[in-house]
Coordinates of C-alpha atoms in Angstrom, one line a residue:
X8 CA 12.7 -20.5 12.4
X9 CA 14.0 -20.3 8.9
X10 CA 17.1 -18.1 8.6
X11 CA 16.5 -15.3 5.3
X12 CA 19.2 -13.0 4.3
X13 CA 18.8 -9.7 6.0
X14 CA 21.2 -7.5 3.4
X15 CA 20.3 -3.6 3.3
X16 CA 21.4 -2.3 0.1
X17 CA 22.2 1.1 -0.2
X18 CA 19.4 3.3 -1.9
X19 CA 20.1 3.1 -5.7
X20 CA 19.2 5.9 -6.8
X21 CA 17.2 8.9 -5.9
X22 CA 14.8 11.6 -5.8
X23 CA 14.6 14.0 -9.6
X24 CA 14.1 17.5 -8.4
X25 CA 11.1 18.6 -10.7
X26 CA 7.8 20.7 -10.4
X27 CA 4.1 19.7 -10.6
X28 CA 2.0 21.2 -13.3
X29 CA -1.6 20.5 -14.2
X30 CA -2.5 18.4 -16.1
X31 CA 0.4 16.1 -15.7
X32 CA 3.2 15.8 -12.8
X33 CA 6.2 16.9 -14.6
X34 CA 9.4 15.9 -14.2
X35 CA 12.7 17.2 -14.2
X36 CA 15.5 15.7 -16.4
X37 CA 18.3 16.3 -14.2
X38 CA 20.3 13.0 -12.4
X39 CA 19.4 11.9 -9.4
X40 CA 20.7 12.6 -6.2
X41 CA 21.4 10.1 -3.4
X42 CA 18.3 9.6 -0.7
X43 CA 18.1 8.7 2.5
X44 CA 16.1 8.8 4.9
X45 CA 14.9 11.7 7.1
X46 CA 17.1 13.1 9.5
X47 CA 14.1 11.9 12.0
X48 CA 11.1 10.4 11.5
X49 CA 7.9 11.7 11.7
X50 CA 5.5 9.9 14.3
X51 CA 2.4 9.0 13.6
X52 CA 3.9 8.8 9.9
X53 CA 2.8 5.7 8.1
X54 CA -0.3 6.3 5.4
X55 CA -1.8 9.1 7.7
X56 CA -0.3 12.1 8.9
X57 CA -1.3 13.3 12.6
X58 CA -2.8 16.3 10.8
X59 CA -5.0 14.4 8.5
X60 CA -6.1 12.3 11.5
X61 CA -7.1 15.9 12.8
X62 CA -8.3 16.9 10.0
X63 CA -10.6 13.6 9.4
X64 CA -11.8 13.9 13.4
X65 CA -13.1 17.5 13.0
X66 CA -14.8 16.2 10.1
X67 CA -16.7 12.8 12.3
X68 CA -17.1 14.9 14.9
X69 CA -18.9 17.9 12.8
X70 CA -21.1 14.7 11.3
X71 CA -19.8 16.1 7.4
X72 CA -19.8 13.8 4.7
X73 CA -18.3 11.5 3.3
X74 CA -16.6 11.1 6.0
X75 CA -18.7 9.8 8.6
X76 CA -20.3 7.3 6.2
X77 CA -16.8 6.0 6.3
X78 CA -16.5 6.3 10.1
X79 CA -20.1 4.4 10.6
X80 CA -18.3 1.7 7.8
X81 CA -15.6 1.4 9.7
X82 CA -17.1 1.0 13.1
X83 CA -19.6 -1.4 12.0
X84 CA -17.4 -3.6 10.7
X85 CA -15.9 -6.9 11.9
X86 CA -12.7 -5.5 12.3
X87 CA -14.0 -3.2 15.0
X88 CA -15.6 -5.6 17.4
X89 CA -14.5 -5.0 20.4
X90 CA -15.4 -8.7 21.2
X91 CA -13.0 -9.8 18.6
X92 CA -10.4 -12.9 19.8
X93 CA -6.9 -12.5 18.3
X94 CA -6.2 -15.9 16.4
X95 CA -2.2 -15.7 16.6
X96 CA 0.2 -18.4 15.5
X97 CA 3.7 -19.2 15.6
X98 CA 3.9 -20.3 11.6
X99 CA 1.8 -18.6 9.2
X100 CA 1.6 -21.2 5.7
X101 CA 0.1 -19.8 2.9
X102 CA 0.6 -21.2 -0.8
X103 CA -0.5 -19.7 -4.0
X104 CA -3.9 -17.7 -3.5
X105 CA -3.5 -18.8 0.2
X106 CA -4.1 -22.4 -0.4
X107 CA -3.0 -23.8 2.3
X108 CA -4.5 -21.4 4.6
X109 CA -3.6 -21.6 7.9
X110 CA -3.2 -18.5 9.8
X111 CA -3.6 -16.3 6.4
X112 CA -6.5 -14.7 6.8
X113 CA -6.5 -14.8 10.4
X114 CA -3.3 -12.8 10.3
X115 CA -4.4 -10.0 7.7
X116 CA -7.8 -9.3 9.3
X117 CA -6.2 -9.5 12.7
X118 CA -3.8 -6.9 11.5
X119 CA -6.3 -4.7 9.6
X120 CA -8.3 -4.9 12.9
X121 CA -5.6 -3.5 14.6
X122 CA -5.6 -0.7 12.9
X123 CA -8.9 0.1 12.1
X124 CA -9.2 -0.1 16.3
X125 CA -6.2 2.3 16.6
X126 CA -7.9 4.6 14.2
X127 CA -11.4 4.8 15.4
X128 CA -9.6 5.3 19.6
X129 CA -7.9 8.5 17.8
X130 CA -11.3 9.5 16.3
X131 CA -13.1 8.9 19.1
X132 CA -10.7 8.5 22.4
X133 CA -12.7 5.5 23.4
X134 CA -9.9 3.8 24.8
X135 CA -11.8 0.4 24.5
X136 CA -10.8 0.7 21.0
X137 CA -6.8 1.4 21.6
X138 CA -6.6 -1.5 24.3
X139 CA -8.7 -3.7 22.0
X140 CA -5.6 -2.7 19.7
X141 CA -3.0 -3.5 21.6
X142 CA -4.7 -6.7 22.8
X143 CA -4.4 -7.9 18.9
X144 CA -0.8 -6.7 18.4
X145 CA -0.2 -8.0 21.7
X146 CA -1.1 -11.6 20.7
X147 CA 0.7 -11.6 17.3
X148 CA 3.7 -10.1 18.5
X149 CA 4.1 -13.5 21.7
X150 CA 3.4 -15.9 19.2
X151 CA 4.3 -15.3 15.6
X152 CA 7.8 -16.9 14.8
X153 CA 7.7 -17.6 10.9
X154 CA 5.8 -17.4 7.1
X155 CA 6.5 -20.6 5.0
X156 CA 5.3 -22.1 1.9
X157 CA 4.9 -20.2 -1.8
X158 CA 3.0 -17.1 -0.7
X159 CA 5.0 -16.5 2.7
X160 CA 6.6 -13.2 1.0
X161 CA 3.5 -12.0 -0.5
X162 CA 1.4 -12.7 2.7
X163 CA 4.2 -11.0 4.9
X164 CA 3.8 -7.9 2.9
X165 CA 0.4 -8.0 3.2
X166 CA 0.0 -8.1 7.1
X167 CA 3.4 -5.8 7.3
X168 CA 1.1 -3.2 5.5
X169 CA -1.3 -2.8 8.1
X170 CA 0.5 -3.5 11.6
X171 CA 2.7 -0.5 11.2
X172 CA -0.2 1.7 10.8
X173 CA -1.9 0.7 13.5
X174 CA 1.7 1.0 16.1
X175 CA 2.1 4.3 15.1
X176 CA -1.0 5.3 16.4
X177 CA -0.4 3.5 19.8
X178 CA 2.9 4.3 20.4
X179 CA 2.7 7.6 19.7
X180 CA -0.6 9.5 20.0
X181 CA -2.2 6.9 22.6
X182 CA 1.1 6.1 24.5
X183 CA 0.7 3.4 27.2
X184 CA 1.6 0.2 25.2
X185 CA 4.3 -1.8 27.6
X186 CA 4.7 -4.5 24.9
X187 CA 5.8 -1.7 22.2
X188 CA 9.7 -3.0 22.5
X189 CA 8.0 -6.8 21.8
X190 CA 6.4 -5.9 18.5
X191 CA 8.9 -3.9 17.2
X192 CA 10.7 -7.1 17.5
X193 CA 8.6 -9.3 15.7
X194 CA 8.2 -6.9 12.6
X195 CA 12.4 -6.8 12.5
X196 CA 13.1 -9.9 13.4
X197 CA 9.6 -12.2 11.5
X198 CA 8.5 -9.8 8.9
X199 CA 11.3 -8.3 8.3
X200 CA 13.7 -11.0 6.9
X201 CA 10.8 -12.3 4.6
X202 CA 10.2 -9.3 2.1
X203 CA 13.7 -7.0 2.5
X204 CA 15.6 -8.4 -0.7
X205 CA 12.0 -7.6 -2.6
X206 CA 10.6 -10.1 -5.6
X207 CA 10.9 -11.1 -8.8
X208 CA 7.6 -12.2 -9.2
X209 CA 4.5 -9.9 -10.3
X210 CA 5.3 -6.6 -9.7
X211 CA 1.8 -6.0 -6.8
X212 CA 4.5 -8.2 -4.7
X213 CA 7.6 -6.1 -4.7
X214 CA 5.3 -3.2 -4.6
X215 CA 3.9 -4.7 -1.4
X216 CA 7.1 -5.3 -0.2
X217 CA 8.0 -1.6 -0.1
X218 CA 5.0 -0.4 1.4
X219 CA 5.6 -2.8 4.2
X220 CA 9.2 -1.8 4.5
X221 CA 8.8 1.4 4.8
X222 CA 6.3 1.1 7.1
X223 CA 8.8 -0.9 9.3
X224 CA 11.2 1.2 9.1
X225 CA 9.3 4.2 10.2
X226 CA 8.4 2.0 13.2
X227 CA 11.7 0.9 13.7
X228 CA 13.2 4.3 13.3
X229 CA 15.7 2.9 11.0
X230 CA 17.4 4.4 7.5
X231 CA 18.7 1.9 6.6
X232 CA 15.5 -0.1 6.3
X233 CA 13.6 2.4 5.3
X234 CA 16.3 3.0 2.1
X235 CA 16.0 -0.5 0.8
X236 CA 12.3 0.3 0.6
X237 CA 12.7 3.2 -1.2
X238 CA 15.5 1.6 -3.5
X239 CA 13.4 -0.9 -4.4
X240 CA 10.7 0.8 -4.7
X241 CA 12.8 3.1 -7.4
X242 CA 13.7 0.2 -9.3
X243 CA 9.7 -1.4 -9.4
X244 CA 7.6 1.9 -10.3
X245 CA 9.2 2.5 -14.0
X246 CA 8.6 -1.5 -14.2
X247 CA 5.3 -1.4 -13.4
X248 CA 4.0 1.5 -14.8
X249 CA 4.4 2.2 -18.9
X250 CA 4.8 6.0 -20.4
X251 CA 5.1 6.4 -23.7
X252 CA 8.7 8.4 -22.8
X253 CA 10.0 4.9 -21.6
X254 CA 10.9 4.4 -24.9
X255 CA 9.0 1.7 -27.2
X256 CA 9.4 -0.7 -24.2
X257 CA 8.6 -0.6 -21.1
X258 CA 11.4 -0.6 -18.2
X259 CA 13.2 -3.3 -16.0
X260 CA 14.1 -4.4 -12.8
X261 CA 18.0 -5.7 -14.0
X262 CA 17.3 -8.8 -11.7
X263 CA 14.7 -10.5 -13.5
X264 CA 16.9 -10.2 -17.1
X265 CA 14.3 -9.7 -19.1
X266 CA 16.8 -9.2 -21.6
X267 CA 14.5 -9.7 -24.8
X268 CA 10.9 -8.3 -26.1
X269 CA 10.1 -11.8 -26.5
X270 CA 10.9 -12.0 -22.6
X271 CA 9.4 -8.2 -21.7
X272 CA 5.9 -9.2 -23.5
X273 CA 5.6 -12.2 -22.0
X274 CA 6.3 -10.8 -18.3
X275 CA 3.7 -8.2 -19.2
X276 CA 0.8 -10.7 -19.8
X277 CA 1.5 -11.0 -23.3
X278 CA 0.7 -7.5 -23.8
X279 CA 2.9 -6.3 -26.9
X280 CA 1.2 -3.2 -27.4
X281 CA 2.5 -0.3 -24.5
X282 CA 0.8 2.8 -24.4
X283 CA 0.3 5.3 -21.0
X284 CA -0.9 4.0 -18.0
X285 CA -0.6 0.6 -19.0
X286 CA 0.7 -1.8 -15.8
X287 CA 2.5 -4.4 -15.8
X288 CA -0.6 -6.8 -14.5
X289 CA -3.5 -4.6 -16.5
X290 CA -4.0 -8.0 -18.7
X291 CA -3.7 -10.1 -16.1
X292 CA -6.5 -8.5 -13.8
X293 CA -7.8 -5.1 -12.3
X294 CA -7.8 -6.7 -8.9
X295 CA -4.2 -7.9 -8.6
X296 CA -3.0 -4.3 -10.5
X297 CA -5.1 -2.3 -7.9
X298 CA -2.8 -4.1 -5.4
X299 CA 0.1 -2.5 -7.1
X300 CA -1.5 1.0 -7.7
X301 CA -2.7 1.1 -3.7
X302 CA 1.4 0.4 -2.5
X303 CA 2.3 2.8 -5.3
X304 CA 0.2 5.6 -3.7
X305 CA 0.9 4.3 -0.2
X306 CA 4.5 4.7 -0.5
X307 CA 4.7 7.9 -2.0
X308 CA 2.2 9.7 0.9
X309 CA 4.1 7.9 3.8
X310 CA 7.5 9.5 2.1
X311 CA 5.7 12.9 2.1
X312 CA 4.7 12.6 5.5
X313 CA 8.0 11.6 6.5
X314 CA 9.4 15.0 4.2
X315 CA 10.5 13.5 1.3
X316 CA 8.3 14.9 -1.8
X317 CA 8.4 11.7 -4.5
X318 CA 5.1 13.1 -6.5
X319 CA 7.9 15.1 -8.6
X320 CA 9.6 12.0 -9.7
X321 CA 6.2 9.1 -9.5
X322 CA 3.2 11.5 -9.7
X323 CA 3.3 11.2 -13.4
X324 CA 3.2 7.2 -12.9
X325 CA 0.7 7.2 -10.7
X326 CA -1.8 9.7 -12.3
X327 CA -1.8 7.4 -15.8
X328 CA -1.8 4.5 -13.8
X329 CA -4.9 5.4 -12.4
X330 CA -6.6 6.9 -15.1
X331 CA -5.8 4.2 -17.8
X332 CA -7.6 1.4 -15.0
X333 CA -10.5 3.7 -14.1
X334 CA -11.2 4.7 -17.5
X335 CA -11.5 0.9 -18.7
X336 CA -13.1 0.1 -15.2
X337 CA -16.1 2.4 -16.1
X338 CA -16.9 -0.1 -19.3
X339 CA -18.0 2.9 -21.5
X340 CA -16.3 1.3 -24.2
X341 CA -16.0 -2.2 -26.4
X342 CA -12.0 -2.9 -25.6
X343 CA -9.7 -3.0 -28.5
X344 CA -8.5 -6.0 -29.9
X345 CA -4.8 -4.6 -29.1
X346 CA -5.4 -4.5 -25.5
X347 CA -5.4 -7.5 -23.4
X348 CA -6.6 -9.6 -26.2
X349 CA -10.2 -7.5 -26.5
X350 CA -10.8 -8.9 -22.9
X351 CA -10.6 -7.1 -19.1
X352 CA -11.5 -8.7 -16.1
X353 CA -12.2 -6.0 -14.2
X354 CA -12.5 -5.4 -10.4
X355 CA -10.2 -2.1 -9.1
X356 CA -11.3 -2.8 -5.9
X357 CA -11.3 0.3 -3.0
X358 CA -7.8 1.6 -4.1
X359 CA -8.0 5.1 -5.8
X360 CA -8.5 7.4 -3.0
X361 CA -5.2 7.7 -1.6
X362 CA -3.4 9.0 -5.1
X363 CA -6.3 10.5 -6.1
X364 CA -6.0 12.8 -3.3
X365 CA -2.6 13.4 -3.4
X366 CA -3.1 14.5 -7.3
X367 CA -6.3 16.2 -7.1
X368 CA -6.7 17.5 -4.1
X369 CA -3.3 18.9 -3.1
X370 CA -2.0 19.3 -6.7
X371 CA -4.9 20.6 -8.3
X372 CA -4.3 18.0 -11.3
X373 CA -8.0 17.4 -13.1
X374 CA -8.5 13.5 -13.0
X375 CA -11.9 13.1 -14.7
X376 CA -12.3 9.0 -15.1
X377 CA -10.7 8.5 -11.3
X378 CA -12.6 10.9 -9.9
X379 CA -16.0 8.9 -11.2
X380 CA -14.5 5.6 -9.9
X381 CA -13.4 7.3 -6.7
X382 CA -16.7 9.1 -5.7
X383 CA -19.3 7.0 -7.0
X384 CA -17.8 4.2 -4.7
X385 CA -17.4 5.8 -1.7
X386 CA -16.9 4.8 0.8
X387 CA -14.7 2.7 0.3
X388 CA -13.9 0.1 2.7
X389 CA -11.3 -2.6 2.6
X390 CA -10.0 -5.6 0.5
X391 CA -9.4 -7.5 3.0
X392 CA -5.8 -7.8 2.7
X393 CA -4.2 -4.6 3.0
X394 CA -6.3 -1.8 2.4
X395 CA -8.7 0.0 4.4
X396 CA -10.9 2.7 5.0
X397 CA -9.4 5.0 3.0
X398 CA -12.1 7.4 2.3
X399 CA -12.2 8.0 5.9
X400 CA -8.6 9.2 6.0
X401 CA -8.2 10.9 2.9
X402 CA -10.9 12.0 0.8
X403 CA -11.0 15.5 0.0
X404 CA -7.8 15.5 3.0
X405 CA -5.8 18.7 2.3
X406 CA -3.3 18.2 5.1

């Protein structure tokens, strides 16, 4: 197996005390403090509280809607065959836009199967559905040994998403998962090493990153890992997401020197115009900025869960992020010639439902092109990556 650096920075900086306020998540102006991470974790804590599982079961089980659209989504899906075969392997290669593909999608779906499984056994305590689980993280966790070629960090990120969510679950709500010790050793020791120092490629990779290093670290129980997420993650957001307060342009990651606007436009699709909301991949497509957006959101409600309030300091981000996308996504207007070249290539993909509860349903915050996007496509289901079913677990979720 290939030997990566496993250095765990400390957390570079830290959460800005501030207050939410309709319509826009203010924050406050003070320095930031140092962060870590919780004195002890919360279990299951990785995208979906234990109480929003609750919440989302009284829901299936009362037949309400949306949710058990979602459910029936969910069950009927591929990923919750129970006659579905594991297709470990010991090296996953992927190159750019998985091509070579061999063990790519086999490890994703295989991972998003996992948890779907673990989610419908703790909506429904059909324990065919929780053994099925462990039966998939089972295979991955006695085989897998390495990701190589161009997209191994991207792909890692991907699949480290999704396995986390699903271990929770097992581990700690379902319980009788002998191999728990094994797995936990794979994510540290494969997944781990791939995606800790972060990217400097497109920003939907670092993003990625975080979201599956946080995830581990919740696992793991480990601060340390779960700081470099959040460190990184600090350092991504302000490059990812443009507001006008940045200043006239937009921020940096001090890694990539993007020392020049020459350098800055270019980086940003050759965008030279910056105004709210903007991402760093908006001209490039909808699909790959959803990516970002989705880890944005998915970062910031695992940190809540785990009692670390970051809407204060990234609500604001993620609100415009959202609403810039959704509003172009709806195609109710030509595009100006300043954005993107006059040209979109839309395609948000099933991403909005996470941050658009946390903003609007928690926080009151009125979000009127997100919430068309977000409703009129529910349920939404999953790219196929790293995102699933997440109007099942958190639409309309107050918890």
């Amino acid at each position: 197996m290939r030997k990566k650096p496993l250095v765990l920075a400390a957390a570079c900086a830290a959460l800005v005390a501030g207050t939410l306020s309709s319509p826009a998540v203010a924050a406050s102006k003070a320095e930031p403090s140092a962060v870590q991470a919780p004195a002890t974790f919360t279990h299951p804590g990785v995208g979906s509280s234990q109480a929003q599982l609750d919440f989302v079961r009284a829901k299936v089980q009362a037949g309400a809607q949306p949710w058990t659209n979602a459910f029936n989504q969910a069950r009927n899906s591929s990923y919750a065959s129970l006659s579905r075969t594991p297709k470990p392997r010991a090296v996953v290669e992927c190159g750019s836009y998985s091509n070579p593909n061999y063990g790519c999608t086999d490890e994703r779906e295989d991972a998003i199967a996992a948890y779907t499984d673990a989610l419908l056994w703790y909506l429904t305590r059909d324990d065919r559905y929780a053994q099925k689980a462990i039966q998939l993280m089972d295979a991955w966790s006695a085989t897998i040994r390495d990701h190589t070629n161009s997209n191994a960090p991207l792909q890692t990120a991907w699949s480290a998403s999704s396995w986390p969510k699903a271990a929770e679950i097992i581990k700690h709500v379902y319980g009788n998962w002998p191999n728990a010790g094994r797995f936990a050793t794979m994510l540290r020791n494969v997944y781990l090493p791939e995606i800790i120092n972060g990217s400097n490629s497109n920003g939907n990779w670092e993003l990625s990153m975080t979201e599956a290093i946080q995830g581990i670290g919740v696992f793991l129980d480990d601060k340390a890992v779960y700081d470099k997420g959040i460190a990184l993650f600090r350092l991504r957001v302000p490059a990812y997401v443009y507001l006008e307060s940045d200043g006239a342009l937009p921020k940096t990651v001090p890694s990539q020197h993007l020392d020049t606007r020459d350098k800055i436009v270019n980086y940003w699709q050759k965008q030279g115009t910056f105004v709210t909301g903007l991402t760093q991949e908006t001209c490039r497509d909808f699909v790959h900025t959803g990516y970002g957006i989705s880890s944005i959101s998915h970062v910031l409600e695992t940190a809540r869960i785990q009692g670390i309030d970051m809407y204060p300091e990234f609500g604001e981000r993620l609100r415009q992020a959202l609403g810039f996308q959704s509003k172009w996504e709806r195609n109710l207007e030509p595009v100006p010639s300043w954005l993107c070249a006059g040209t979109l290539k839309r395609g948000l993909g099933p991403i909005t439902e996470v941050g658009y509860n946390a903003l609007h349903t928690r926080l009151g915050i009125a979000m009127t092109n997100t919430q068309v996007i977000t409703e009129s496509r529910r349920p939404a289901g999953s790219n196929n990556l790293f995102v699933a079913w997440e109007t099942l677990t958190h639409a309309e979720n107050p918890a």
